[in-house]
Each structure stands twice: as C-alpha cells, then as structure tokens.
Amino acid sequence: RDEEPANIQSAIRNPQFAIYMTLPNLLAFARIGVTFVIMGLLVVPGTFAKALALALFLLAALSDWLDGWIARRYGQTSALGALLDPIADKVLVLGLLVTFVQLGLVDAWMGVVIMIRELGITAVRLYAAHREIVIAAERAGKNKTISQMLTIIVALAGLVLRELIHPEQASAFDARMSVAVLACMWVAVALTVYSGVMFLWRNRRFLLDEASR
C-alpha cells in the first residue's frame, strides 16, 4: 500500500501517459461524462433544466470540433485520439437518442437502426485497435454525426420552447415539433445507414482478411 502513491506518480511522469492525457483526449472524455448529465437533466421538469441540457449539448458538440482542431494545430494527434473521438460522439448521440425514445420524441425503430450501426462500427474499430490498426473517421461518418447532432439540437430546442409556450398552444406546438424531429431523424437515419455501408465497403479487405483467419 505504501508503494501505491509512488507508482501513481511514476505513471503520471511517464511520457506515454502524457501522450494519452492530451487536451483533445481530455475533451473527448469530458464529452462522454457530460452525456449522462444531459440525460439526467432531460427528465427533470422545468425550463431551466431543459435549457441547461441544450447549452451543455452545444458545448459538447463544439468540443467535438475543438479537440480535432487542437490535435491538428498543436501536433497532438494519437492513435488513442483517433479511436476515442468517434466513440465519444457515439456515446453522446446514442445516450440522448435513448432518452428521446423514452420521452416519446423519436420512434424506437429509428433509434435501434442508429444504435445497431454505431455499435457495430465501434466493435470493428475496437477489434482493429486490438490488432494495432487504427481506422480513423471519414467524411461520410462526419456528415452522419453532424446530421445526428443537428437532430438532437432541434429536439432539445423544441423541449425548451415547449416549456415556454402557453398550455393552450401545447397541442399545436407538439404536432409541429413532432414533424420537425421526424424529418430530421429520417435524414439522420439515411446518412447513418449510408456511412455504415461505406465504412464496410472501404474496409472490406481488412474484414475479409480477418474473417478468413
């Protein structure tokens, strides 16, 4: 037990630890943590909780762009960062989609389609990382993530406005909000499926090689 503090300090001084604990990687870890805070706020009644959830999500979405910019600008790119960034995005998106399904904002089947794609691709990435192969995010995947995050912003903004309108206007507002969220979800689902197909096609050699092992 007496040796534990010394071992921890030694690990922190290790250059490899410094490589892992770069600002971009810390931002990705923070994005994962704030996801659960946002999920909790969405089940708390009141305008403040919904507005805070929207603000935190906007900051999390900004951090997704910021960690990539910092990594490229200051030469802090790493294998861990290339793997961690898309995983943090998936945790953020899937966590909120699950909450939206529970709140009745999103059809369950749409959430399931996105979840299957995201978990499947993540499993491939993790297996590739185990084989010391890094599969970085591509343009189709980034467009998919943008569409998902815009959908979440529309839903969160709708929840904030829903708290502010007069009760007599609630039914009409709910109908318009449902149409807006559904339209955004269709775009997100389409881009999610497309990016998943493109991912499998572009990495088919790796997948086929591993399947034949």
Short mmCIF file of C-alpha atoms in Angstrom, two decimals:
data_model
loop_
_atom_site.label_atom_id
_atom_site.label_comp_id
_atom_site.label_asym_id
_atom_site.label_seq_id
_atom_site.Cartn_x
_atom_site.Cartn_y
_atom_site.Cartn_z
CA ARG A 1 0.00 0.00 0.00
CA ASP A 2 2.87 2.39 0.80
CA GLU A 3 4.18 1.96 -2.74
CA GLU A 4 0.91 2.92 -4.46
CA PRO A 5 1.39 6.75 -4.42
CA ALA A 6 4.89 6.39 -5.80
CA ASN A 7 3.65 4.08 -8.55
CA ILE A 8 0.91 6.54 -9.49
CA GLN A 9 3.37 9.45 -9.61
CA SER A 10 5.72 7.38 -11.72
CA ALA A 11 2.92 6.58 -14.16
CA ILE A 12 1.97 10.26 -14.45
CA ARG A 13 5.59 11.19 -15.19
CA ASN A 14 5.73 8.51 -17.87
CA PRO A 15 5.92 10.13 -21.34
CA GLN A 16 3.37 7.60 -22.60
CA PHE A 17 0.87 8.89 -20.03
CA ALA A 18 1.42 12.44 -21.29
CA ILE A 19 0.69 11.28 -24.83
CA TYR A 20 -2.63 9.83 -23.73
CA MET A 21 -3.68 12.74 -21.49
CA THR A 22 -3.55 15.44 -24.14
CA LEU A 23 -6.17 18.20 -24.19
CA PRO A 24 -8.02 16.69 -27.20
CA ASN A 25 -8.32 13.34 -25.41
CA LEU A 26 -9.46 15.04 -22.19
CA LEU A 27 -12.15 16.88 -24.15
CA ALA A 28 -13.35 13.57 -25.59
CA PHE A 29 -13.52 12.04 -22.11
CA ALA A 30 -15.41 15.12 -20.90
CA ARG A 31 -17.88 14.72 -23.77
CA ILE A 32 -18.64 11.21 -22.57
CA GLY A 33 -19.15 12.38 -18.99
CA VAL A 34 -21.42 15.30 -19.86
CA THR A 35 -23.68 12.95 -21.83
CA PHE A 36 -25.02 11.44 -18.61
CA VAL A 37 -25.55 14.90 -17.10
CA ILE A 38 -27.65 15.92 -20.11
CA MET A 39 -29.66 12.69 -19.94
CA GLY A 40 -30.43 13.38 -16.30
CA LEU A 41 -31.48 16.97 -16.99
CA LEU A 42 -33.97 15.89 -19.65
CA VAL A 43 -36.08 14.02 -17.11
CA VAL A 44 -36.10 16.97 -14.71
CA PRO A 45 -39.21 19.17 -15.17
CA GLY A 46 -38.86 22.87 -15.83
CA THR A 47 -37.41 25.30 -18.34
CA PHE A 48 -34.05 25.71 -16.61
CA ALA A 49 -33.18 22.01 -16.79
CA LYS A 50 -34.09 21.80 -20.49
CA ALA A 51 -32.20 24.99 -21.32
CA LEU A 52 -29.14 23.77 -19.42
CA ALA A 53 -29.30 20.44 -21.27
CA LEU A 54 -29.34 22.30 -24.59
CA ALA A 55 -26.41 24.53 -23.54
CA LEU A 56 -24.34 21.56 -22.40
CA PHE A 57 -25.05 19.71 -25.62
CA LEU A 58 -23.96 22.70 -27.69
CA LEU A 59 -20.71 22.84 -25.70
CA ALA A 60 -20.22 19.09 -26.19
CA ALA A 61 -20.81 19.45 -29.93
CA LEU A 62 -18.34 22.36 -30.03
CA SER A 63 -15.76 20.24 -28.20
CA ASP A 64 -16.09 17.64 -30.97
CA TRP A 65 -14.77 20.20 -33.45
CA LEU A 66 -12.36 21.77 -30.96
CA ASP A 67 -10.49 18.60 -29.98
CA GLY A 68 -9.81 17.78 -33.62
CA TRP A 69 -8.59 21.31 -34.33
CA ILE A 70 -6.30 21.33 -31.30
CA ALA A 71 -4.90 17.92 -32.17
CA ARG A 72 -4.02 19.02 -35.71
CA ARG A 73 -2.89 22.54 -34.77
CA TYR A 74 -0.54 21.51 -31.98
CA GLY A 75 0.53 18.10 -33.22
CA GLN A 76 -1.33 16.17 -30.52
CA THR A 77 -2.85 13.54 -32.79
CA SER A 78 -2.58 9.99 -31.48
CA ALA A 79 -3.93 6.50 -32.08
CA LEU A 80 -5.98 6.83 -28.90
CA GLY A 81 -7.45 10.13 -30.06
CA ALA A 82 -8.39 8.73 -33.47
CA LEU A 83 -10.26 5.93 -31.71
CA LEU A 84 -11.65 7.91 -28.77
CA ASP A 85 -13.15 10.82 -30.72
CA PRO A 86 -15.75 8.81 -32.70
CA ILE A 87 -16.54 6.70 -29.63
CA ALA A 88 -17.27 9.85 -27.60
CA ASP A 89 -19.56 11.03 -30.39
CA LYS A 90 -21.43 7.72 -30.33
CA VAL A 91 -21.90 7.79 -26.57
CA LEU A 92 -23.26 11.35 -26.78
CA VAL A 93 -25.65 10.64 -29.65
CA LEU A 94 -26.88 7.23 -28.51
CA GLY A 95 -27.36 8.37 -24.93
CA LEU A 96 -29.64 11.21 -26.00
CA LEU A 97 -31.49 9.14 -28.60
CA VAL A 98 -32.33 6.57 -25.93
CA THR A 99 -33.66 9.40 -23.76
CA PHE A 100 -35.70 10.81 -26.65
CA VAL A 101 -37.26 7.40 -27.26
CA GLN A 102 -38.25 7.24 -23.61
CA LEU A 103 -39.75 10.74 -23.87
CA GLY A 104 -41.70 9.75 -27.00
CA LEU A 105 -39.86 12.22 -29.26
CA VAL A 106 -38.26 9.60 -31.51
CA ASP A 107 -39.61 6.35 -32.94
CA ALA A 108 -37.90 3.39 -31.29
CA TRP A 109 -37.07 1.66 -34.59
CA MET A 110 -35.10 4.69 -35.76
CA GLY A 111 -33.10 4.68 -32.57
CA VAL A 112 -32.48 0.95 -32.95
CA VAL A 113 -31.21 1.33 -36.55
CA ILE A 114 -28.77 4.04 -35.50
CA MET A 115 -27.70 2.07 -32.42
CA ILE A 116 -27.00 -1.12 -34.41
CA ARG A 117 -24.90 0.79 -36.91
CA GLU A 118 -22.96 2.71 -34.28
CA LEU A 119 -22.28 -0.27 -32.01
CA GLY A 120 -21.36 -2.46 -34.97
CA ILE A 121 -18.85 0.02 -36.39
CA THR A 122 -17.46 0.68 -32.92
CA ALA A 123 -16.92 -3.06 -32.43
CA VAL A 124 -14.98 -3.19 -35.70
CA ARG A 125 -12.88 -0.19 -34.65
CA LEU A 126 -12.08 -1.72 -31.26
CA TYR A 127 -11.12 -5.03 -32.85
CA ALA A 128 -8.93 -3.22 -35.36
CA ALA A 129 -7.28 -1.29 -32.50
CA HIS A 130 -6.61 -4.62 -30.78
CA ARG A 131 -4.83 -5.65 -33.98
CA GLU A 132 -2.92 -2.32 -33.83
CA ILE A 133 -4.80 -0.95 -36.83
CA VAL A 134 -6.36 2.49 -36.48
CA ILE A 135 -9.44 3.21 -38.60
CA ALA A 136 -9.93 6.95 -38.50
CA ALA A 137 -13.26 8.70 -39.06
CA GLU A 138 -14.11 9.51 -42.70
CA ARG A 139 -16.17 12.22 -44.38
CA ALA A 140 -19.35 10.14 -44.62
CA GLY A 141 -19.10 9.36 -40.92
CA LYS A 142 -18.58 13.02 -40.05
CA ASN A 143 -21.61 14.04 -42.13
CA LYS A 144 -23.63 11.38 -40.34
CA THR A 145 -22.54 12.73 -36.97
CA ILE A 146 -23.44 16.29 -37.99
CA SER A 147 -26.93 15.20 -39.05
CA GLN A 148 -27.45 13.35 -35.78
CA MET A 149 -26.29 16.30 -33.70
CA LEU A 150 -28.48 18.74 -35.62
CA THR A 151 -31.43 16.44 -34.99
CA ILE A 152 -30.66 16.45 -31.28
CA ILE A 153 -30.36 20.26 -31.27
CA VAL A 154 -33.79 20.56 -32.92
CA ALA A 155 -35.30 18.18 -30.34
CA LEU A 156 -33.66 19.93 -27.38
CA ALA A 157 -34.65 23.37 -28.64
CA GLY A 158 -38.19 22.08 -29.05
CA LEU A 159 -38.24 20.87 -25.46
CA VAL A 160 -37.10 24.29 -24.24
CA LEU A 161 -39.77 26.09 -26.28
CA ARG A 162 -42.36 23.58 -25.12
CA GLU A 163 -41.77 24.76 -21.56
CA LEU A 164 -42.24 28.39 -22.54
CA ILE A 165 -45.44 28.32 -24.59
CA HIS A 166 -48.95 28.76 -23.22
CA PRO A 167 -50.70 25.48 -22.31
CA GLU A 168 -53.50 26.19 -24.80
CA GLN A 169 -50.93 26.16 -27.63
CA ALA A 170 -49.22 22.98 -26.47
CA SER A 171 -51.07 20.56 -28.74
CA ALA A 172 -50.39 22.54 -31.91
CA PHE A 173 -46.76 23.03 -30.94
CA ASP A 174 -46.29 19.33 -30.18
CA ALA A 175 -47.61 18.44 -33.65
CA ARG A 176 -45.19 20.82 -35.40
CA MET A 177 -42.31 19.70 -33.23
CA SER A 178 -43.04 16.05 -33.98
CA VAL A 179 -42.94 16.72 -37.73
CA ALA A 180 -39.66 18.66 -37.46
CA VAL A 181 -37.95 16.00 -35.34
CA LEU A 182 -39.23 13.19 -37.58
CA ALA A 183 -37.92 14.90 -40.72
CA CYS A 184 -34.51 15.40 -39.13
CA MET A 185 -34.47 11.78 -37.96
CA TRP A 186 -35.17 10.48 -41.46
CA VAL A 187 -32.15 12.39 -42.76
CA ALA A 188 -30.01 11.18 -39.86
CA VAL A 189 -31.07 7.55 -40.34
CA ALA A 190 -30.39 7.71 -44.08
CA LEU A 191 -26.90 9.18 -43.60
CA THR A 192 -26.20 6.75 -40.77
CA VAL A 193 -27.02 3.72 -42.91
CA TYR A 194 -25.12 5.14 -45.89
CA SER A 195 -21.99 5.87 -43.85
CA GLY A 196 -22.16 2.38 -42.34
CA VAL A 197 -22.30 0.76 -45.78
CA MET A 198 -19.40 2.93 -46.99
CA PHE A 199 -17.37 2.04 -43.89
CA LEU A 200 -17.82 -1.68 -44.52
CA TRP A 201 -17.02 -1.30 -48.21
CA ARG A 202 -13.85 0.74 -47.69
CA ASN A 203 -12.59 -1.64 -45.03
CA ARG A 204 -13.73 -4.82 -46.77
CA ARG A 205 -10.21 -6.14 -47.24
CA PHE A 206 -9.48 -5.92 -43.54
CA LEU A 207 -12.81 -7.53 -42.68
CA LEU A 208 -12.42 -10.32 -45.23
CA ASP A 209 -8.83 -10.99 -44.14
CA GLU A 210 -9.92 -11.25 -40.52
CA ALA A 211 -12.90 -13.45 -41.40
CA SER A 212 -10.59 -15.89 -43.18
CA ARG A 213 -8.16 -16.17 -40.28
#
